[in-house]
Coordinates of C-alpha atoms in Angstrom, one line a residue:
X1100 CA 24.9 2.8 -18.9
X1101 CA 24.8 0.2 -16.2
X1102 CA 21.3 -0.2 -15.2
X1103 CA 20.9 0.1 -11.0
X1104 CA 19.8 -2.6 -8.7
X1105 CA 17.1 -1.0 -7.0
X1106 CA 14.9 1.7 -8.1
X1107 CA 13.0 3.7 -5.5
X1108 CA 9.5 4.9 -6.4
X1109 CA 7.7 8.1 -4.8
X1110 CA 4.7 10.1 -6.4
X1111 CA 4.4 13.2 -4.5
X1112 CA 1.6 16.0 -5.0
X1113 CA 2.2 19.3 -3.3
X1114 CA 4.0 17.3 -0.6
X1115 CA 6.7 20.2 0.0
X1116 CA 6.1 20.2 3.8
X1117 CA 7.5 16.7 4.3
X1118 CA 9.2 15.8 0.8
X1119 CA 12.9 16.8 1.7
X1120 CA 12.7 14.5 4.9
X1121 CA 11.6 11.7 2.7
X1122 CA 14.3 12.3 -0.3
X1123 CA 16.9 12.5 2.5
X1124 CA 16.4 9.4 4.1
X1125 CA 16.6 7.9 0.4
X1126 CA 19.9 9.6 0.1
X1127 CA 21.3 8.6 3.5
X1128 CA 20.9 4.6 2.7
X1129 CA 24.1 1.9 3.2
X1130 CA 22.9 0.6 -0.1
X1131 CA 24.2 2.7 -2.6
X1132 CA 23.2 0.9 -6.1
X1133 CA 20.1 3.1 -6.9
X1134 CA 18.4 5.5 -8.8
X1135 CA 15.6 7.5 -7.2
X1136 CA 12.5 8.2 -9.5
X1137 CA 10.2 10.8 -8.0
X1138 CA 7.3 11.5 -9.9
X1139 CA 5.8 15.0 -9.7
X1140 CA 1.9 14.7 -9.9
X1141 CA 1.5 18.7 -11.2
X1142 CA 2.3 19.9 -8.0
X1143 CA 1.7 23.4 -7.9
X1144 CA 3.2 24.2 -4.3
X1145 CA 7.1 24.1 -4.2
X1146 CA 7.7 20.7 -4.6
X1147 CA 9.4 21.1 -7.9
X1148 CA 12.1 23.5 -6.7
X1149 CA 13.0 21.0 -3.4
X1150 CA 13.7 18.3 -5.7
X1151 CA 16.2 20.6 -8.5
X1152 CA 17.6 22.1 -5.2
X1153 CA 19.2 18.0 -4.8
X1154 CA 22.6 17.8 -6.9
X1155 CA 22.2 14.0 -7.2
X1156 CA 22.6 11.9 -10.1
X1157 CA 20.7 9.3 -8.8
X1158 CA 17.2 11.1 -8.6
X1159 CA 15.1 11.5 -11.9
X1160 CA 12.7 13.9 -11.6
X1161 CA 9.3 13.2 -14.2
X1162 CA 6.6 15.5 -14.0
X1163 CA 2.7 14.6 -14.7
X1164 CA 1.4 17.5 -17.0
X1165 CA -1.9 16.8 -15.0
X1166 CA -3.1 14.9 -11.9
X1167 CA -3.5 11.5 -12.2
X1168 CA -4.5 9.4 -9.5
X1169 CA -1.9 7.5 -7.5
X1170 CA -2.0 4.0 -10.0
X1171 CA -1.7 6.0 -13.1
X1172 CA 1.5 8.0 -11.5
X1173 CA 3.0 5.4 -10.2
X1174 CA 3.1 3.5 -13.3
X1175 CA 4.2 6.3 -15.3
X1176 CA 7.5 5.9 -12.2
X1177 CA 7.4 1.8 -13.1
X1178 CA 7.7 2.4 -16.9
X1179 CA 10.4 4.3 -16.7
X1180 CA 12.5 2.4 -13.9
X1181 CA 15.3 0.7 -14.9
X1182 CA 16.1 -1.3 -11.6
X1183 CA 15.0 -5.1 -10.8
X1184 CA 13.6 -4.2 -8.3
X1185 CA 11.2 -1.4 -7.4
X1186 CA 11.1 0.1 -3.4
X1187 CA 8.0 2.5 -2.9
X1188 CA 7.9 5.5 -0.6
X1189 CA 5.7 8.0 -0.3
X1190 CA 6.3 11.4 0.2
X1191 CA 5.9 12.3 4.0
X1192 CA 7.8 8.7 5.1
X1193 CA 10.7 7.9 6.1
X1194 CA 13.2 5.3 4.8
X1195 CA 15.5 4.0 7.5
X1196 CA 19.4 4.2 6.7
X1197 CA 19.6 0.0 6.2
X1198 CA 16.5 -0.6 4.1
X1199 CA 17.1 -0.8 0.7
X1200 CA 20.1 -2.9 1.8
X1201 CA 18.2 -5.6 3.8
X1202 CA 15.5 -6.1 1.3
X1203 CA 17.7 -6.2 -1.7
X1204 CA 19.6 -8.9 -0.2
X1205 CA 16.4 -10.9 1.3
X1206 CA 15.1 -10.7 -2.9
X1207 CA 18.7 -12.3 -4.2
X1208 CA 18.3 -14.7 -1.8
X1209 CA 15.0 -15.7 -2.2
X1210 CA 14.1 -15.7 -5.8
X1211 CA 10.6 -17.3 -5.7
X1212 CA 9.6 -14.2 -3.9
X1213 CA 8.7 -11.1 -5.7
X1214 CA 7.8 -8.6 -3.0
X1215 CA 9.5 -8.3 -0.2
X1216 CA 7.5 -5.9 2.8
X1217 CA 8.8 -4.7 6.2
X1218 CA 7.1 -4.0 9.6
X1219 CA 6.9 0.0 10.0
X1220 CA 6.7 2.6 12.8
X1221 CA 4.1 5.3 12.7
X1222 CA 5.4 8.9 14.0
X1223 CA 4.2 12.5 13.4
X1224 CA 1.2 14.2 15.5
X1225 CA 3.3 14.5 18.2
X1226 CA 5.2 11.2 18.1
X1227 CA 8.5 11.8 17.0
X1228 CA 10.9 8.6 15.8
X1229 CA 11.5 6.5 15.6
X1230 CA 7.5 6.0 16.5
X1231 CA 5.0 3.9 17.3
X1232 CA 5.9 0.4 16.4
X1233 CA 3.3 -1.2 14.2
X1234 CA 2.1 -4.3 13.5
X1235 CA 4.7 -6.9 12.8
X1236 CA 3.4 -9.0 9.1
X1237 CA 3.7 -12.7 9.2
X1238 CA 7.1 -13.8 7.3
X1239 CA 6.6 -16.4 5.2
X1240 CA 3.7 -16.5 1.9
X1241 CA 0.9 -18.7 3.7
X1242 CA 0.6 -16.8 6.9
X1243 CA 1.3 -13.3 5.1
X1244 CA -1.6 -13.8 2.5
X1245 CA -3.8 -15.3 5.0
X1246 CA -3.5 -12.0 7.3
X1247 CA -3.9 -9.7 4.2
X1248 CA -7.3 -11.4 3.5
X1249 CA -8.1 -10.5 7.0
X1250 CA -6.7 -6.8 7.5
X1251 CA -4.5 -4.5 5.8
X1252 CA -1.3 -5.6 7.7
X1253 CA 1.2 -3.7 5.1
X1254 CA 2.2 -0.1 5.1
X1255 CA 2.9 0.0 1.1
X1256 CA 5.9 2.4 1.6
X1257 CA 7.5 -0.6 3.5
X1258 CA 7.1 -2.7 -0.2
X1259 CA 10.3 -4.0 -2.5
X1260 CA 9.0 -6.2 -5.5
X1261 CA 10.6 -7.5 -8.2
X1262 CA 9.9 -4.7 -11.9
X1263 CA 9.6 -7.6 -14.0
X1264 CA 6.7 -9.3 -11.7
X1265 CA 4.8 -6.1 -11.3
X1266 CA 5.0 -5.5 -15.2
X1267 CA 4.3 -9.1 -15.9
X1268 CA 0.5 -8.3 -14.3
X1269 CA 0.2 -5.0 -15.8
X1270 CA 1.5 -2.4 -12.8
X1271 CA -1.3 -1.0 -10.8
X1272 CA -4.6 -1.5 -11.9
X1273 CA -5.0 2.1 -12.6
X1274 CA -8.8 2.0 -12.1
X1275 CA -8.4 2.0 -8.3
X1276 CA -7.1 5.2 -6.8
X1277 CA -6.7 4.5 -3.1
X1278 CA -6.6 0.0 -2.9
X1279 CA -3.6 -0.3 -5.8
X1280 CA -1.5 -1.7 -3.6
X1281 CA -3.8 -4.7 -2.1
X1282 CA -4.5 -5.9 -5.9
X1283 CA -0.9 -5.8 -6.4
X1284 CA -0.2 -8.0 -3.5
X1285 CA -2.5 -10.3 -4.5
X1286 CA -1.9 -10.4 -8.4
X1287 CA 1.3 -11.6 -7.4
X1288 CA 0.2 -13.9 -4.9
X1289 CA -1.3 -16.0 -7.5
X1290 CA 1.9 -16.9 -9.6
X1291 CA 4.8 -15.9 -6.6
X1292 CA 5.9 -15.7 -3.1
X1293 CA 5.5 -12.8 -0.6
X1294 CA 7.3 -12.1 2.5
X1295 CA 8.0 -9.5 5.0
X1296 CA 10.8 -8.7 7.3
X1297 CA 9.6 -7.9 11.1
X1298 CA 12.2 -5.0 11.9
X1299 CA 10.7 -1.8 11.3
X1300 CA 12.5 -0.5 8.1
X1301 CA 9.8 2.7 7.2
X1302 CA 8.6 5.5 9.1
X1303 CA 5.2 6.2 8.3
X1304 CA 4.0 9.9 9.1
X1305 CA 0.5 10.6 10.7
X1306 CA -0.5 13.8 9.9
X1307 CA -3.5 16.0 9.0
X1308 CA -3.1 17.1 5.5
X1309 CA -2.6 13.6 4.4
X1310 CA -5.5 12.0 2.3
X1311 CA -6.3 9.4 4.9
X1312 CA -7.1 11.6 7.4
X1313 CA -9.9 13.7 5.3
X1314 CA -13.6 12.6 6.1
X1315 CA -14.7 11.4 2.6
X1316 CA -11.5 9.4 2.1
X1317 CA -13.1 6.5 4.5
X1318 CA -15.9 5.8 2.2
X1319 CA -14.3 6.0 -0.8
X1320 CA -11.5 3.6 0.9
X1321 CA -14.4 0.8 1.6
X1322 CA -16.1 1.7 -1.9
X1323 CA -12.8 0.7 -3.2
X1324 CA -11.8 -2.1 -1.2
X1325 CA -15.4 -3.9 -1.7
X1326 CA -15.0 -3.8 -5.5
X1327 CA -11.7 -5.2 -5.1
X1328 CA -12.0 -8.3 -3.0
X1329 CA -14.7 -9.0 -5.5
X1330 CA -12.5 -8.5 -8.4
X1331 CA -9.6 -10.5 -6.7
X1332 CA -12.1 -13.3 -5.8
X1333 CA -13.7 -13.2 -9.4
X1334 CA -9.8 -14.0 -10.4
X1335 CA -9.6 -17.6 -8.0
X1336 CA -5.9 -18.6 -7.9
X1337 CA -6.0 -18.4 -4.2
X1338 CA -6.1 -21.0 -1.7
X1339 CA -9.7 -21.9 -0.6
X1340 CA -8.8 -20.6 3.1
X1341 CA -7.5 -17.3 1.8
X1342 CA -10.9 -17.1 -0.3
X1343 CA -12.4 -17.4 2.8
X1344 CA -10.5 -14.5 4.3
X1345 CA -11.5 -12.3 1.9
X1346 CA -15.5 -13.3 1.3
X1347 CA -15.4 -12.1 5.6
X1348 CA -13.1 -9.1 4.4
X1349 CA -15.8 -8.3 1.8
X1350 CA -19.0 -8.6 4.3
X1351 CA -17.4 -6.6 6.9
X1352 CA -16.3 -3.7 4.5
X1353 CA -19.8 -3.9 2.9
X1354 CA -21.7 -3.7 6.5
X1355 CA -19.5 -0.7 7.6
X1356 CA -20.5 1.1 4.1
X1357 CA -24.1 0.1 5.4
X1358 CA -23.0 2.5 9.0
X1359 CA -21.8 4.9 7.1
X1360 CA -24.8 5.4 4.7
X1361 CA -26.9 5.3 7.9
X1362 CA -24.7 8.3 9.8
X1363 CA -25.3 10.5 6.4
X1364 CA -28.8 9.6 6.6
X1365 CA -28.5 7.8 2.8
X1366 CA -31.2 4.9 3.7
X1367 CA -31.6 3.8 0.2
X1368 CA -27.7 3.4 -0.3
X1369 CA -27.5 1.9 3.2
X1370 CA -30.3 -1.3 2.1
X1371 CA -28.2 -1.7 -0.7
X1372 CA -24.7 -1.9 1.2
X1373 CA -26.9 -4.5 3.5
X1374 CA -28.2 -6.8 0.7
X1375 CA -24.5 -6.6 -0.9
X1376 CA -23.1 -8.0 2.5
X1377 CA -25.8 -10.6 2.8
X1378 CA -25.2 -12.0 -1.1
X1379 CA -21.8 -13.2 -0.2
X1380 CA -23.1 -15.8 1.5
X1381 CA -26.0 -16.1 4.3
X1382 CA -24.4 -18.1 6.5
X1383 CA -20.8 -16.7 6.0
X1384 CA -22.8 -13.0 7.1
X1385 CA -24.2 -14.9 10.2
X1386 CA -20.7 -16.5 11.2
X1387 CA -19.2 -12.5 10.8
X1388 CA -21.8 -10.8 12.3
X1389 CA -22.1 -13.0 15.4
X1390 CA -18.2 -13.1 15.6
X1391 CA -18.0 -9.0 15.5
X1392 CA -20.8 -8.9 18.0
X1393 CA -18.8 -11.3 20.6
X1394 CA -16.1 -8.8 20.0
X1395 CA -17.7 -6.1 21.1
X1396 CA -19.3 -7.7 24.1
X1397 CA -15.6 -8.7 25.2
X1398 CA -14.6 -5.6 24.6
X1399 CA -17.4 -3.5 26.4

Protein backbone atom coordinates (compact mmCIF):
# COMPACT_ATOMS: atom_id res chain seq x y z
CA UNK A 1 0.00 0.00 0.00
CA UNK A 2 1.24 3.33 -0.95
CA UNK A 3 1.89 5.27 2.08
CA UNK A 4 0.00 9.09 1.90
CA UNK A 5 1.69 12.33 1.87
CA UNK A 6 0.10 13.94 4.57
CA UNK A 7 -1.42 12.60 7.56
CA UNK A 8 -3.89 14.68 9.63
CA UNK A 9 -3.86 14.27 13.38
CA UNK A 10 -6.99 14.99 15.76
CA UNK A 11 -7.53 13.60 19.43
CA UNK A 12 -10.99 14.24 20.26
CA UNK A 13 -12.70 13.52 23.76
CA UNK A 14 -16.45 13.69 23.87
CA UNK A 15 -16.21 16.44 21.28
CA UNK A 16 -19.50 15.28 19.44
CA UNK A 17 -20.95 18.83 19.43
CA UNK A 18 -18.36 20.10 17.04
CA UNK A 19 -16.49 16.94 15.72
CA UNK A 20 -18.51 16.45 12.31
CA UNK A 21 -17.66 20.22 11.37
CA UNK A 22 -14.04 19.50 11.99
CA UNK A 23 -13.89 15.92 9.98
CA UNK A 24 -15.74 17.75 7.24
CA UNK A 25 -13.60 20.37 6.62
CA UNK A 26 -10.72 17.57 6.51
CA UNK A 27 -12.77 15.90 3.93
CA UNK A 28 -13.55 18.91 1.80
CA UNK A 29 -9.68 19.73 1.15
CA UNK A 30 -8.09 20.44 -2.68
CA UNK A 31 -5.32 18.19 -1.47
CA UNK A 32 -6.48 14.81 -1.75
CA UNK A 33 -3.20 12.55 -0.79
CA UNK A 34 -4.17 11.92 2.92
CA UNK A 35 -5.25 9.72 5.50
CA UNK A 36 -7.04 11.08 8.47
CA UNK A 37 -6.19 9.58 11.89
CA UNK A 38 -8.58 10.60 14.62
CA UNK A 39 -7.90 9.32 17.91
CA UNK A 40 -10.75 8.64 20.24
CA UNK A 41 -9.63 9.50 23.87
CA UNK A 42 -12.55 6.96 25.61
CA UNK A 43 -15.06 9.25 24.70
CA UNK A 44 -18.13 8.19 26.24
CA UNK A 45 -20.64 10.76 24.53
CA UNK A 46 -21.35 9.93 20.79
CA UNK A 47 -18.31 10.67 19.26
CA UNK A 48 -17.67 7.15 18.34
CA UNK A 49 -20.84 6.71 16.26
CA UNK A 50 -20.13 10.31 14.18
CA UNK A 51 -16.96 9.07 13.15
CA UNK A 52 -18.37 5.12 11.81
CA UNK A 53 -21.28 7.21 10.40
CA UNK A 54 -18.14 8.56 7.71
CA UNK A 55 -17.79 5.96 4.70
CA UNK A 56 -14.15 7.15 4.07
CA UNK A 57 -11.24 5.22 3.50
CA UNK A 58 -9.05 7.72 4.41
CA UNK A 59 -10.03 8.13 8.22
CA UNK A 60 -8.61 5.55 10.72
CA UNK A 61 -10.40 5.53 13.68
CA UNK A 62 -8.00 4.27 17.06
CA UNK A 63 -9.55 4.39 20.26
CA UNK A 64 -7.67 5.04 23.83
CA UNK A 65 -9.09 2.25 26.21
CA UNK A 66 -8.60 5.11 28.84
CA UNK A 67 -7.94 8.86 28.99
CA UNK A 68 -4.76 9.89 28.49
CA UNK A 69 -3.77 13.32 28.41
CA UNK A 70 -3.45 15.18 25.14
CA UNK A 71 0.71 14.21 24.58
CA UNK A 72 0.17 10.66 25.30
CA UNK A 73 -2.92 10.52 22.65
CA UNK A 74 -1.47 12.28 20.23
CA UNK A 75 1.49 10.18 20.05
CA UNK A 76 -0.40 7.12 20.13
CA UNK A 77 -2.01 9.20 16.38
CA UNK A 78 2.09 9.87 15.52
CA UNK A 79 3.06 6.19 15.98
CA UNK A 80 0.72 5.04 13.89
CA UNK A 81 0.89 7.67 10.98
CA UNK A 82 2.18 6.66 7.95
CA UNK A 83 2.48 10.17 6.10
CA UNK A 84 5.70 12.57 5.98
CA UNK A 85 4.19 14.82 7.16
CA UNK A 86 1.86 15.20 10.16
CA UNK A 87 -1.15 18.28 10.12
CA UNK A 88 -2.92 18.68 13.58
CA UNK A 89 -6.47 19.71 14.17
CA UNK A 90 -8.34 19.61 16.99
CA UNK A 91 -11.71 18.64 17.25
CA UNK A 92 -13.98 21.86 17.41
CA UNK A 93 -11.58 23.65 14.32
CA UNK A 94 -11.90 24.12 11.23
CA UNK A 95 -9.55 23.33 8.35
CA UNK A 96 -10.01 25.61 5.45
CA UNK A 97 -10.56 23.84 1.89
CA UNK A 98 -6.69 24.88 0.52
CA UNK A 99 -4.75 23.98 3.64
CA UNK A 100 -3.20 20.82 3.56
CA UNK A 101 -2.41 21.85 -0.07
CA UNK A 102 -0.52 25.09 0.71
CA UNK A 103 1.53 23.69 3.48
CA UNK A 104 2.41 20.46 1.73
CA UNK A 105 3.77 22.32 -0.99
CA UNK A 106 5.64 25.16 1.22
CA UNK A 107 7.40 21.61 3.14
CA UNK A 108 8.64 20.11 -0.53
CA UNK A 109 9.91 23.25 -1.20
CA UNK A 110 11.64 24.15 1.73
CA UNK A 111 13.26 21.12 3.07
CA UNK A 112 15.35 22.62 5.96
CA UNK A 113 12.04 23.37 7.56
CA UNK A 114 10.21 20.83 9.53
CA UNK A 115 7.12 22.59 10.71
CA UNK A 116 5.27 24.61 8.72
CA UNK A 117 2.41 26.94 10.89
CA UNK A 118 -0.41 29.27 9.47
CA UNK A 119 -2.00 32.47 10.73
CA UNK A 120 -5.73 31.44 12.02
CA UNK A 121 -9.16 33.11 12.56
CA UNK A 122 -10.93 32.65 15.84
CA UNK A 123 -15.04 32.23 15.36
CA UNK A 124 -17.67 30.69 17.67
CA UNK A 125 -19.47 32.68 20.66
CA UNK A 126 -21.31 34.51 18.32
CA UNK A 127 -18.67 35.07 15.60
CA UNK A 128 -19.42 33.14 12.82
CA UNK A 129 -16.61 32.59 9.79
CA UNK A 130 -14.73 32.98 8.71
CA UNK A 131 -13.89 34.96 12.19
CA UNK A 132 -11.78 37.11 13.82
CA UNK A 133 -8.49 37.30 12.18
CA UNK A 134 -5.65 36.50 14.54
CA UNK A 135 -2.31 37.34 14.88
CA UNK A 136 -0.26 36.99 11.78
CA UNK A 137 3.36 34.72 13.00
CA UNK A 138 6.52 36.07 11.61
CA UNK A 139 7.62 33.92 8.30
CA UNK A 140 10.92 33.08 8.39
CA UNK A 141 12.92 30.88 11.55
CA UNK A 142 14.74 33.98 13.33
CA UNK A 143 11.76 36.26 13.74
CA UNK A 144 9.22 33.14 14.31
CA UNK A 145 11.34 31.79 17.33
CA UNK A 146 12.10 35.10 18.62
CA UNK A 147 8.11 35.88 18.91
CA UNK A 148 7.51 32.36 20.36
CA UNK A 149 9.93 33.18 23.26
CA UNK A 150 7.87 36.22 23.73
CA UNK A 151 4.08 34.94 23.40
CA UNK A 152 2.28 32.12 22.18
CA UNK A 153 1.84 33.39 18.63
CA UNK A 154 0.77 29.79 17.11
CA UNK A 155 -2.67 28.20 17.24
CA UNK A 156 -1.23 24.44 17.19
CA UNK A 157 -4.18 23.24 14.96
CA UNK A 158 -2.64 25.63 12.25
CA UNK A 159 0.78 23.21 12.65
CA UNK A 160 2.30 20.83 9.54
CA UNK A 161 5.73 19.25 10.56
CA UNK A 162 7.70 16.88 9.09
CA UNK A 163 6.81 12.71 11.09
CA UNK A 164 10.33 11.89 10.93
CA UNK A 165 11.49 15.28 12.79
CA UNK A 166 8.87 15.00 15.45
CA UNK A 167 9.87 11.16 15.99
CA UNK A 168 13.53 12.04 15.81
CA UNK A 169 12.96 14.14 19.29
CA UNK A 170 10.70 11.64 20.76
CA UNK A 171 6.88 13.13 19.79
CA UNK A 172 5.42 15.09 22.64
CA UNK A 173 6.93 15.17 25.75
CA UNK A 174 4.08 13.27 27.25
CA UNK A 175 4.79 14.71 30.76
CA UNK A 176 3.13 18.05 29.80
CA UNK A 177 -0.67 17.93 29.24
CA UNK A 178 -1.57 21.39 28.11
CA UNK A 179 2.31 23.15 26.76
CA UNK A 180 3.17 19.91 24.27
CA UNK A 181 3.09 21.85 21.53
CA UNK A 182 5.57 24.85 22.67
CA UNK A 183 8.40 22.11 23.55
CA UNK A 184 7.77 20.66 20.22
CA UNK A 185 8.31 23.95 18.52
CA UNK A 186 11.28 24.46 20.18
CA UNK A 187 12.86 20.84 20.12
CA UNK A 188 12.82 21.36 16.63
CA UNK A 189 14.08 24.69 16.64
CA UNK A 190 17.33 23.41 17.86
CA UNK A 191 18.36 21.12 14.87
CA UNK A 192 15.62 22.74 12.03
CA UNK A 193 13.86 25.56 10.48
CA UNK A 194 10.30 26.86 11.30
CA UNK A 195 8.07 28.95 9.35
CA UNK A 196 4.62 30.07 9.08
CA UNK A 197 2.33 31.22 6.32
CA UNK A 198 0.29 34.56 7.13
CA UNK A 199 -3.07 33.60 5.29
CA UNK A 200 -5.45 32.33 7.77
CA UNK A 201 -5.58 28.51 6.87
CA UNK A 202 -7.56 27.19 10.48
CA UNK A 203 -10.55 28.25 12.09
CA UNK A 204 -10.17 28.08 15.67
CA UNK A 205 -13.55 27.78 17.76
CA UNK A 206 -14.17 29.84 21.03
CA UNK A 207 -16.44 28.25 22.99
CA UNK A 208 -17.47 27.39 26.56
CA UNK A 209 -17.06 23.68 27.03
CA UNK A 210 -13.62 23.81 25.72
CA UNK A 211 -10.73 23.28 28.29
CA UNK A 212 -9.35 26.77 27.92
CA UNK A 213 -12.18 28.35 28.95
CA UNK A 214 -12.54 26.46 32.54
CA UNK A 215 -11.16 28.50 35.59
CA UNK A 216 -8.47 26.01 36.80
CA UNK A 217 -7.14 25.50 33.34
CA UNK A 218 -5.19 29.10 33.69
CA UNK A 219 -3.11 27.99 36.42
CA UNK A 220 -2.33 24.84 35.43
CA UNK A 221 -1.48 26.53 31.84
CA UNK A 222 1.32 28.90 33.68
CA UNK A 223 2.30 25.78 36.08
CA UNK A 224 3.08 24.16 32.83
CA UNK A 225 4.52 26.79 30.79
CA UNK A 226 7.04 27.87 33.76
CA UNK A 227 8.47 24.26 33.98
CA UNK A 228 8.82 24.31 30.39
CA UNK A 229 10.82 27.37 29.58
CA UNK A 230 13.05 26.06 32.25
CA UNK A 231 13.29 22.74 30.72
CA UNK A 232 13.78 24.31 27.16
CA UNK A 233 16.41 26.74 28.59
CA UNK A 234 18.13 23.80 30.74
CA UNK A 235 18.42 22.24 26.90
CA UNK A 236 20.62 25.66 25.35
CA UNK A 237 20.78 25.18 21.51
CA UNK A 238 19.06 28.50 21.14
CA UNK A 239 20.32 31.68 20.12
CA UNK A 240 21.44 33.92 23.18
CA UNK A 241 18.59 36.53 22.10
CA UNK A 242 15.91 33.80 22.03
CA UNK A 243 17.26 32.75 25.58
CA UNK A 244 16.64 36.01 26.45
CA UNK A 245 13.05 35.82 25.30
CA UNK A 246 12.24 33.17 27.20
CA UNK A 247 14.19 33.97 30.78
CA UNK A 248 11.33 37.39 30.39
CA UNK A 249 8.67 34.65 29.23
CA UNK A 250 9.59 32.64 32.41
CA UNK A 251 9.46 35.85 34.97
CA UNK A 252 6.28 37.05 33.68
CA UNK A 253 4.48 33.52 33.82
CA UNK A 254 6.05 33.12 37.31
CA UNK A 255 4.75 36.69 38.62
CA UNK A 256 1.24 36.04 37.19
CA UNK A 257 1.26 32.55 39.18
CA UNK A 258 2.30 34.91 42.15
CA UNK A 259 -1.52 37.02 41.19
CA UNK A 260 -3.11 34.14 41.12
CA UNK A 261 -1.92 32.54 44.37
CA UNK A 262 -2.71 35.98 45.84
CA UNK A 263 -6.60 36.08 44.35
CA UNK A 264 -7.08 32.43 46.09
CA UNK A 265 -5.70 33.73 49.06
CA UNK A 266 -2.61 30.92 48.88
CA UNK A 267 0.20 33.48 50.51
CA UNK A 268 2.70 30.84 51.02
CA UNK A 269 2.45 29.55 47.28
CA UNK A 270 2.36 33.12 46.14
CA UNK A 271 6.18 33.98 48.05
CA UNK A 272 7.23 31.09 46.37
CA UNK A 273 5.92 32.05 42.76
CA UNK A 274 7.78 35.62 43.77
CA UNK A 275 11.20 34.21 44.79
CA UNK A 276 10.94 31.77 41.53
CA UNK A 277 10.52 35.03 39.29
CA UNK A 278 13.27 36.85 41.11
CA UNK A 279 15.97 33.74 40.68
CA UNK A 280 15.98 34.08 36.98
CA UNK A 281 17.88 36.89 37.21
CA UNK A 282 17.58 40.27 39.51
CA UNK A 283 18.10 42.59 37.08
CA UNK A 284 16.37 40.68 34.21
CA UNK A 285 13.07 40.86 36.96
CA UNK A 286 13.73 44.64 37.30
CA UNK A 287 13.97 45.31 33.36
CA UNK A 288 10.39 43.09 33.11
CA UNK A 289 8.71 44.48 35.80
CA UNK A 290 9.46 48.10 35.02
CA UNK A 291 8.71 47.46 31.32
CA UNK A 292 5.08 45.75 32.27
CA UNK A 293 4.52 48.69 34.55
CA UNK A 294 5.18 51.37 31.65
CA UNK A 295 2.67 49.30 29.91
CA UNK A 296 0.12 49.68 31.95
CA UNK A 297 0.64 53.36 32.60
CA UNK A 298 0.31 53.83 28.69
CA UNK A 299 -2.36 51.93 28.67
CA UNK A 300 -4.46 53.44 31.68
Amino acid sequence: MTSPKVSVLMSVLNGEAYLAEAIDSVLAQTFEDFEFLIVDNASTDGTAAIIAAYDDKRIVHLRNPDTLNLSQSLNKGLAAARGDYIARLDADDIAMPERLEKQARFLAAHPDVALVASAWTDFGDGVPLPGTPGPVPPPDHDALVSALARSSILAHSSIMFRRQAALDIGGYDEAYAYCMDYLLYFRLAETHGLAALPEPLVAVRVHAGQITQRPEWEARRHREAAAAFRDILARGGLASAVRAGLRRYLILTCLRMTLLSLRTASPGKAICWFGRALAVGPLLFICVVLSASCRRVQHA
